[in-house]
mmCIF file with all atom_site columns, C-alpha atoms in Angstrom:
data_model
loop_
_atom_site.group_PDB
_atom_site.id
_atom_site.type_symbol
_atom_site.label_atom_id
_atom_site.label_alt_id
_atom_site.label_comp_id
_atom_site.label_asym_id
_atom_site.label_entity_id
_atom_site.label_seq_id
_atom_site.pdbx_PDB_ins_code
_atom_site.Cartn_x
_atom_site.Cartn_y
_atom_site.Cartn_z
_atom_site.occupancy
_atom_site.B_iso_or_equiv
_atom_site.pdbx_formal_charge
_atom_site.auth_seq_id
_atom_site.auth_comp_id
_atom_site.auth_asym_id
_atom_site.auth_atom_id
_atom_site.pdbx_PDB_model_num
ATOM 1   C CA . MET A 1 1   ? 13.836  -10.246 -8.131  1.00 0.00 ? 25  MET A CA 1
ATOM 2   C CA . ALA A 1 2   ? 12.248  -7.754  -5.899  1.00 0.00 ? 26  ALA A CA 1
ATOM 3   C CA . SER A 1 3   ? 9.906   -5.280  -7.934  1.00 0.00 ? 27  SER A CA 1
ATOM 4   C CA . GLU A 1 4   ? 10.783  -1.545  -7.271  1.00 0.00 ? 28  GLU A CA 1
ATOM 5   C CA . LEU A 1 5   ? 9.397   0.405   -4.438  1.00 0.00 ? 29  LEU A CA 1
ATOM 6   C CA . ILE A 1 6   ? 7.082   3.179   -5.704  1.00 0.00 ? 30  ILE A CA 1
ATOM 7   C CA . SER A 1 7   ? 6.067   6.180   -3.484  1.00 0.00 ? 31  SER A CA 1
ATOM 8   C CA . VAL A 1 8   ? 3.423   8.666   -4.135  1.00 0.00 ? 32  VAL A CA 1
ATOM 9   C CA . SER A 1 9   ? 1.962   11.797  -2.293  1.00 0.00 ? 33  SER A CA 1
ATOM 10  C CA . ALA A 1 10  ? -0.646  14.172  -2.485  1.00 0.00 ? 34  ALA A CA 1
ATOM 11  C CA . THR A 1 11  ? -1.420  17.130  -0.522  1.00 0.00 ? 35  THR A CA 1
ATOM 12  C CA . ALA A 1 12  ? -4.547  19.210  0.490   1.00 0.00 ? 36  ALA A CA 1
ATOM 13  C CA . GLN A 1 13  ? -5.247  22.057  2.526   1.00 0.00 ? 37  GLN A CA 1
ATOM 14  C CA . SER A 1 14  ? -8.291  22.332  5.226   1.00 0.00 ? 38  SER A CA 1
ATOM 15  C CA . THR A 1 15  ? -9.533  25.090  7.225   1.00 0.00 ? 39  THR A CA 1
ATOM 16  C CA . ALA A 1 16  ? -10.302 22.508  9.924   1.00 0.00 ? 40  ALA A CA 1
ATOM 17  C CA . SER A 1 17  ? -8.121  22.091  12.867  1.00 0.00 ? 41  SER A CA 1
ATOM 18  C CA . ALA A 1 18  ? -5.479  19.243  12.780  1.00 0.00 ? 42  ALA A CA 1
ATOM 19  C CA . GLU A 1 19  ? -7.409  17.495  15.617  1.00 0.00 ? 43  GLU A CA 1
ATOM 20  C CA . ALA A 1 20  ? -10.626 17.473  13.467  1.00 0.00 ? 44  ALA A CA 1
ATOM 21  C CA . VAL A 1 21  ? -8.959  15.929  10.630  1.00 0.00 ? 45  VAL A CA 1
ATOM 22  C CA . PHE A 1 22  ? -7.035  13.261  12.575  1.00 0.00 ? 46  PHE A CA 1
ATOM 23  C CA . ALA A 1 23  ? -10.527 12.394  14.294  1.00 0.00 ? 47  ALA A CA 1
ATOM 24  C CA . ALA A 1 24  ? -11.885 11.731  10.646  1.00 0.00 ? 48  ALA A CA 1
ATOM 25  C CA . LEU A 1 25  ? -8.829  9.553   9.791   1.00 0.00 ? 49  LEU A CA 1
ATOM 26  C CA . ALA A 1 26  ? -8.920  7.749   13.047  1.00 0.00 ? 50  ALA A CA 1
ATOM 27  C CA . SER A 1 27  ? -12.564 6.879   12.916  1.00 0.00 ? 51  SER A CA 1
ATOM 28  C CA . GLY A 1 28  ? -13.406 4.461   9.884   1.00 0.00 ? 52  GLY A CA 1
ATOM 29  C CA . ALA A 1 29  ? -17.256 4.758   10.343  1.00 0.00 ? 53  ALA A CA 1
ATOM 30  C CA . THR A 1 30  ? -16.512 8.408   8.641   1.00 0.00 ? 54  THR A CA 1
ATOM 31  C CA . TRP A 1 31  ? -14.684 7.424   5.697   1.00 0.00 ? 55  TRP A CA 1
ATOM 32  C CA . PRO A 1 32  ? -18.010 6.492   3.816   1.00 0.00 ? 56  PRO A CA 1
ATOM 33  C CA . GLN A 1 33  ? -18.678 10.080  4.108   1.00 0.00 ? 57  GLN A CA 1
ATOM 34  C CA . TRP A 1 34  ? -15.700 11.611  2.531   1.00 0.00 ? 58  TRP A CA 1
ATOM 35  C CA . SER A 1 35  ? -14.362 8.990   0.033   1.00 0.00 ? 59  SER A CA 1
ATOM 36  C CA . ALA A 1 36  ? -15.327 6.628   -2.356  1.00 0.00 ? 60  ALA A CA 1
ATOM 37  C CA . ILE A 1 37  ? -15.752 3.755   0.487   1.00 0.00 ? 61  ILE A CA 1
ATOM 38  C CA . LYS A 1 38  ? -19.098 2.482   0.523   1.00 0.00 ? 62  LYS A CA 1
ATOM 39  C CA . LYS A 1 39  ? -18.942 0.299   3.790   1.00 0.00 ? 63  LYS A CA 1
ATOM 40  C CA . PHE A 1 40  ? -16.656 0.104   6.512   1.00 0.00 ? 64  PHE A CA 1
ATOM 41  C CA . SER A 1 41  ? -16.578 -2.520  9.386   1.00 0.00 ? 65  SER A CA 1
ATOM 42  C CA . LEU A 1 42  ? -13.929 -3.372  12.078  1.00 0.00 ? 66  LEU A CA 1
ATOM 43  C CA . GLU A 1 43  ? -12.959 -6.909  11.685  1.00 0.00 ? 67  GLU A CA 1
ATOM 44  C CA . SER A 1 44  ? -10.617 -6.553  15.159  1.00 0.00 ? 68  SER A CA 1
ATOM 45  C CA . PRO A 1 45  ? -9.879  -3.850  17.614  1.00 0.00 ? 69  PRO A CA 1
ATOM 46  C CA . GLY A 1 46  ? -6.569  -2.628  18.151  1.00 0.00 ? 70  GLY A CA 1
ATOM 47  C CA . SER A 1 47  ? -4.671  -2.313  21.324  1.00 0.00 ? 71  SER A CA 1
ATOM 48  C CA . ASP A 1 48  ? -6.817  0.226   22.737  1.00 0.00 ? 72  ASP A CA 1
ATOM 49  C CA . GLY A 1 49  ? -10.106 -2.003  22.339  1.00 0.00 ? 73  GLY A CA 1
ATOM 50  C CA . ALA A 1 50  ? -11.244 0.046   19.407  1.00 0.00 ? 74  ALA A CA 1
ATOM 51  C CA . GLU A 1 51  ? -9.337  1.479   16.142  1.00 0.00 ? 75  GLU A CA 1
ATOM 52  C CA . GLY A 1 52  ? -6.196  2.073   17.567  1.00 0.00 ? 76  GLY A CA 1
ATOM 53  C CA . VAL A 1 53  ? -2.907  0.553   16.756  1.00 0.00 ? 77  VAL A CA 1
ATOM 54  C CA . GLY A 1 54  ? -3.235  -3.061  15.346  1.00 0.00 ? 78  GLY A CA 1
ATOM 55  C CA . ALA A 1 55  ? -7.089  -2.460  14.407  1.00 0.00 ? 79  ALA A CA 1
ATOM 56  C CA . ILE A 1 56  ? -8.019  -4.279  11.111  1.00 0.00 ? 80  ILE A CA 1
ATOM 57  C CA . ARG A 1 57  ? -10.426 -2.446  9.117   1.00 0.00 ? 81  ARG A CA 1
ATOM 58  C CA . LEU A 1 58  ? -12.350 -3.738  6.295   1.00 0.00 ? 82  LEU A CA 1
ATOM 59  C CA . TRP A 1 59  ? -13.567 -1.315  3.135   1.00 0.00 ? 83  TRP A CA 1
ATOM 60  C CA . ASN A 1 60  ? -15.733 -2.199  0.495   1.00 0.00 ? 84  ASN A CA 1
ATOM 61  C CA . SER A 1 61  ? -16.600 0.109   -2.327  1.00 0.00 ? 85  SER A CA 1
ATOM 62  C CA . GLY A 1 62  ? -18.574 -2.148  -4.702  1.00 0.00 ? 86  GLY A CA 1
ATOM 63  C CA . LEU A 1 63  ? -15.947 -3.555  -6.854  1.00 0.00 ? 87  LEU A CA 1
ATOM 64  C CA . MET A 1 64  ? -13.036 -3.218  -4.004  1.00 0.00 ? 88  MET A CA 1
ATOM 65  C CA . ALA A 1 65  ? -12.614 -4.917  -0.950  1.00 0.00 ? 89  ALA A CA 1
ATOM 66  C CA . THR A 1 66  ? -9.607  -4.366  1.529   1.00 0.00 ? 90  THR A CA 1
ATOM 67  C CA . ARG A 1 67  ? -8.478  -5.260  4.952   1.00 0.00 ? 91  ARG A CA 1
ATOM 68  C CA . GLU A 1 68  ? -6.118  -2.593  6.349   1.00 0.00 ? 92  GLU A CA 1
ATOM 69  C CA . GLN A 1 69  ? -4.163  -2.369  9.521   1.00 0.00 ? 93  GLN A CA 1
ATOM 70  C CA . VAL A 1 70  ? -3.694  0.568   11.736  1.00 0.00 ? 94  VAL A CA 1
ATOM 71  C CA . VAL A 1 71  ? 0.127   0.578   12.340  1.00 0.00 ? 95  VAL A CA 1
ATOM 72  C CA . GLU A 1 72  ? 0.643   4.104   13.752  1.00 0.00 ? 96  GLU A CA 1
ATOM 73  C CA . LEU A 1 73  ? -1.460  7.131   15.385  1.00 0.00 ? 97  LEU A CA 1
ATOM 74  C CA . GLN A 1 74  ? 0.086   9.877   16.951  1.00 0.00 ? 98  GLN A CA 1
ATOM 75  C CA . ALA A 1 75  ? -2.826  12.440  17.547  1.00 0.00 ? 99  ALA A CA 1
ATOM 76  C CA . PRO A 1 76  ? -3.367  15.012  15.805  1.00 0.00 ? 100 PRO A CA 1
ATOM 77  C CA . SER A 1 77  ? -0.214  14.741  13.622  1.00 0.00 ? 101 SER A CA 1
ATOM 78  C CA . LYS A 1 78  ? 0.050   11.232  12.035  1.00 0.00 ? 102 LYS A CA 1
ATOM 79  C CA . PHE A 1 79  ? -2.183  8.129   10.922  1.00 0.00 ? 103 PHE A CA 1
ATOM 80  C CA . ALA A 1 80  ? -0.391  5.161   9.330   1.00 0.00 ? 104 ALA A CA 1
ATOM 81  C CA . TYR A 1 81  ? -2.151  2.019   7.715   1.00 0.00 ? 105 TYR A CA 1
ATOM 82  C CA . THR A 1 82  ? -0.864  -1.120  5.825   1.00 0.00 ? 106 THR A CA 1
ATOM 83  C CA . LEU A 1 83  ? -2.781  -2.997  3.211   1.00 0.00 ? 107 LEU A CA 1
ATOM 84  C CA . LEU A 1 84  ? -3.198  -6.695  4.173   1.00 0.00 ? 108 LEU A CA 1
ATOM 85  C CA . SER A 1 85  ? -5.396  -7.911  1.335   1.00 0.00 ? 109 SER A CA 1
ATOM 86  C CA . SER A 1 86  ? -7.418  -6.807  -1.529  1.00 0.00 ? 110 SER A CA 1
ATOM 87  C CA . LYS A 1 87  ? -9.632  -8.201  -4.069  1.00 0.00 ? 111 LYS A CA 1
ATOM 88  C CA . LEU A 1 88  ? -8.491  -5.584  -6.766  1.00 0.00 ? 112 LEU A CA 1
ATOM 89  C CA . VAL A 1 89  ? -5.607  -3.629  -5.755  1.00 0.00 ? 113 VAL A CA 1
ATOM 90  C CA . MET A 1 90  ? -2.366  -5.686  -6.753  1.00 0.00 ? 114 MET A CA 1
ATOM 91  C CA . VAL A 1 91  ? 0.400   -4.443  -4.941  1.00 0.00 ? 115 VAL A CA 1
ATOM 92  C CA . ARG A 1 92  ? 2.291   -5.466  -1.920  1.00 0.00 ? 116 ARG A CA 1
ATOM 93  C CA . ASP A 1 93  ? 4.334   -3.949  0.914   1.00 0.00 ? 117 ASP A CA 1
ATOM 94  C CA . TYR A 1 94  ? 1.593   -1.061  0.561   1.00 0.00 ? 118 TYR A CA 1
ATOM 95  C CA . ARG A 1 95  ? 1.927   1.339   3.766   1.00 0.00 ? 119 ARG A CA 1
ATOM 96  C CA . ALA A 1 96  ? 0.180   5.001   3.911   1.00 0.00 ? 120 ALA A CA 1
ATOM 97  C CA . ASP A 1 97  ? 1.453   7.735   5.990   1.00 0.00 ? 121 ASP A CA 1
ATOM 98  C CA . VAL A 1 98  ? -1.176  10.569  6.634   1.00 0.00 ? 122 VAL A CA 1
ATOM 99  C CA . THR A 1 99  ? 0.602   13.528  7.917   1.00 0.00 ? 123 THR A CA 1
ATOM 100 C CA . VAL A 1 100 ? -1.571  16.551  9.376   1.00 0.00 ? 124 VAL A CA 1
ATOM 101 C CA . THR A 1 101 ? 0.404   19.692  10.086  1.00 0.00 ? 125 THR A CA 1
ATOM 102 C CA . PRO A 1 102 ? -1.456  22.936  11.679  1.00 0.00 ? 126 PRO A CA 1
ATOM 103 C CA . THR A 1 103 ? -1.104  25.949  9.794   1.00 0.00 ? 127 THR A CA 1
ATOM 104 C CA . ASP A 1 104 ? -2.398  29.725  10.638  1.00 0.00 ? 128 ASP A CA 1
ATOM 105 C CA . THR A 1 105 ? -5.598  28.916  8.748   1.00 0.00 ? 129 THR A CA 1
ATOM 106 C CA . GLY A 1 106 ? -6.257  25.198  9.636   1.00 0.00 ? 130 GLY A CA 1
ATOM 107 C CA . CYS A 1 107 ? -3.892  22.493  8.413   1.00 0.00 ? 131 CYS A CA 1
ATOM 108 C CA . THR A 1 108 ? -2.247  20.669  5.911   1.00 0.00 ? 132 THR A CA 1
ATOM 109 C CA . VAL A 1 109 ? -3.093  16.966  4.838   1.00 0.00 ? 133 VAL A CA 1
ATOM 110 C CA . VAL A 1 110 ? -0.206  15.012  2.991   1.00 0.00 ? 134 VAL A CA 1
ATOM 111 C CA . TRP A 1 111 ? -1.240  11.329  2.106   1.00 0.00 ? 135 TRP A CA 1
ATOM 112 C CA . SER A 1 112 ? 1.968   9.320   1.289   1.00 0.00 ? 136 SER A CA 1
ATOM 113 C CA . THR A 1 113 ? 1.899   5.995   0.208   1.00 0.00 ? 137 THR A CA 1
ATOM 114 C CA . VAL A 1 114 ? 4.599   3.220   -0.855  1.00 0.00 ? 138 VAL A CA 1
ATOM 115 C CA . PHE A 1 115 ? 4.163   -0.116  -2.343  1.00 0.00 ? 139 PHE A CA 1
ATOM 116 C CA . ARG A 1 116 ? 5.731   -2.551  -4.765  1.00 0.00 ? 140 ARG A CA 1
ATOM 117 C CA . PRO A 1 117 ? 3.605   -3.796  -7.645  1.00 0.00 ? 141 PRO A CA 1
ATOM 118 C CA . LYS A 1 118 ? 2.622   -7.623  -7.723  1.00 0.00 ? 142 LYS A CA 1
ATOM 119 C CA . LEU A 1 119 ? 2.828   -8.054  -11.419 1.00 0.00 ? 143 LEU A CA 1
ATOM 120 C CA . PRO A 1 120 ? 6.144   -6.926  -13.613 1.00 0.00 ? 144 PRO A CA 1
ATOM 121 C CA . GLY A 1 121 ? 5.208   -3.904  -15.809 1.00 0.00 ? 145 GLY A CA 1
ATOM 122 C CA . THR A 1 122 ? 2.370   -2.769  -13.924 1.00 0.00 ? 146 THR A CA 1
ATOM 123 C CA . GLY A 1 123 ? 4.023   -0.070  -11.601 1.00 0.00 ? 147 GLY A CA 1
ATOM 124 C CA . TRP A 1 124 ? 3.330   2.801   -13.738 1.00 0.00 ? 148 TRP A CA 1
ATOM 125 C CA . PHE A 1 125 ? -0.496  2.014   -13.623 1.00 0.00 ? 149 PHE A CA 1
ATOM 126 C CA . TRP A 1 126 ? -0.691  1.563   -9.862  1.00 0.00 ? 150 TRP A CA 1
ATOM 127 C CA . LYS A 1 127 ? 1.471   4.592   -9.475  1.00 0.00 ? 151 LYS A CA 1
ATOM 128 C CA . LEU A 1 128 ? -1.138  6.775   -11.275 1.00 0.00 ? 152 LEU A CA 1
ATOM 129 C CA . ALA A 1 129 ? -4.294  5.140   -9.848  1.00 0.00 ? 153 ALA A CA 1
ATOM 130 C CA . LEU A 1 130 ? -2.698  5.370   -6.027  1.00 0.00 ? 154 LEU A CA 1
ATOM 131 C CA . SER A 1 131 ? -1.729  8.630   -6.715  1.00 0.00 ? 155 SER A CA 1
ATOM 132 C CA . LYS A 1 132 ? -5.292  9.750   -7.628  1.00 0.00 ? 156 LYS A CA 1
ATOM 133 C CA . LEU A 1 133 ? -6.670  7.818   -4.741  1.00 0.00 ? 157 LEU A CA 1
ATOM 134 C CA . GLY A 1 134 ? -4.345  9.257   -2.096  1.00 0.00 ? 158 GLY A CA 1
ATOM 135 C CA . ALA A 1 135 ? -5.433  12.984  -3.736  1.00 0.00 ? 159 ALA A CA 1
ATOM 136 C CA . SER A 1 136 ? -9.149  12.024  -3.654  1.00 0.00 ? 160 SER A CA 1
ATOM 137 C CA . LEU A 1 137 ? -8.661  10.869  0.064   1.00 0.00 ? 161 LEU A CA 1
ATOM 138 C CA . ALA A 1 138 ? -6.541  13.905  1.156   1.00 0.00 ? 162 ALA A CA 1
ATOM 139 C CA . LYS A 1 139 ? -9.041  16.179  -0.345  1.00 0.00 ? 163 LYS A CA 1
ATOM 140 C CA . GLY A 1 140 ? -12.023 14.325  1.099   1.00 0.00 ? 164 GLY A CA 1
ATOM 141 C CA . VAL A 1 141 ? -10.629 14.148  4.688   1.00 0.00 ? 165 VAL A CA 1
ATOM 142 C CA . ALA A 1 142 ? -9.859  17.946  4.291   1.00 0.00 ? 166 ALA A CA 1
ATOM 143 C CA . GLU A 1 143 ? -13.101 19.113  3.292   1.00 0.00 ? 167 GLU A CA 1
ATOM 144 C CA . TYR A 1 144 ? -15.208 16.795  5.314   1.00 0.00 ? 168 TYR A CA 1
ATOM 145 C CA . ALA A 1 145 ? -13.392 17.965  8.433   1.00 0.00 ? 169 ALA A CA 1
ATOM 146 C CA . ALA A 1 146 ? -13.975 21.317  7.560   1.00 0.00 ? 170 ALA A CA 1
ATOM 147 C CA . LYS A 1 147 ? -17.739 21.095  7.562   1.00 0.00 ? 171 LYS A CA 1
ATOM 148 C CA . ALA A 1 148 ? -18.291 19.018  10.315  1.00 0.00 ? 172 ALA A CA 1
#
């Protein structure tokens, strides 16, 4: 029996333009500057020869190492990726969609994630943990882009 698909979402406001926020999302090298990620590397480039669709990005934050694949880029409004593997995050079918919408004073960042827990009974934990992570990432990129 497949576990339930869980979704979480977080929103942050930025005084930066949608283009500035999108640029930070699309460049893995900036993530250590605005998130808990300590190290970024590009395992394989995307269809554009860089970090475009299909790119596999590696993240390390000390205890947690993940492999993610960029699955959608629509500058400057949408960035999406899937989790390919993780040594700590025990979920599957993970996908994050980040939408960036211009406003009169900058933009709104919405970080939406869907996933299934790997272990029965752990959905509540991963919902809480990934909700907090999404909020931290949305706020981090919004603030970083406003200062850049």
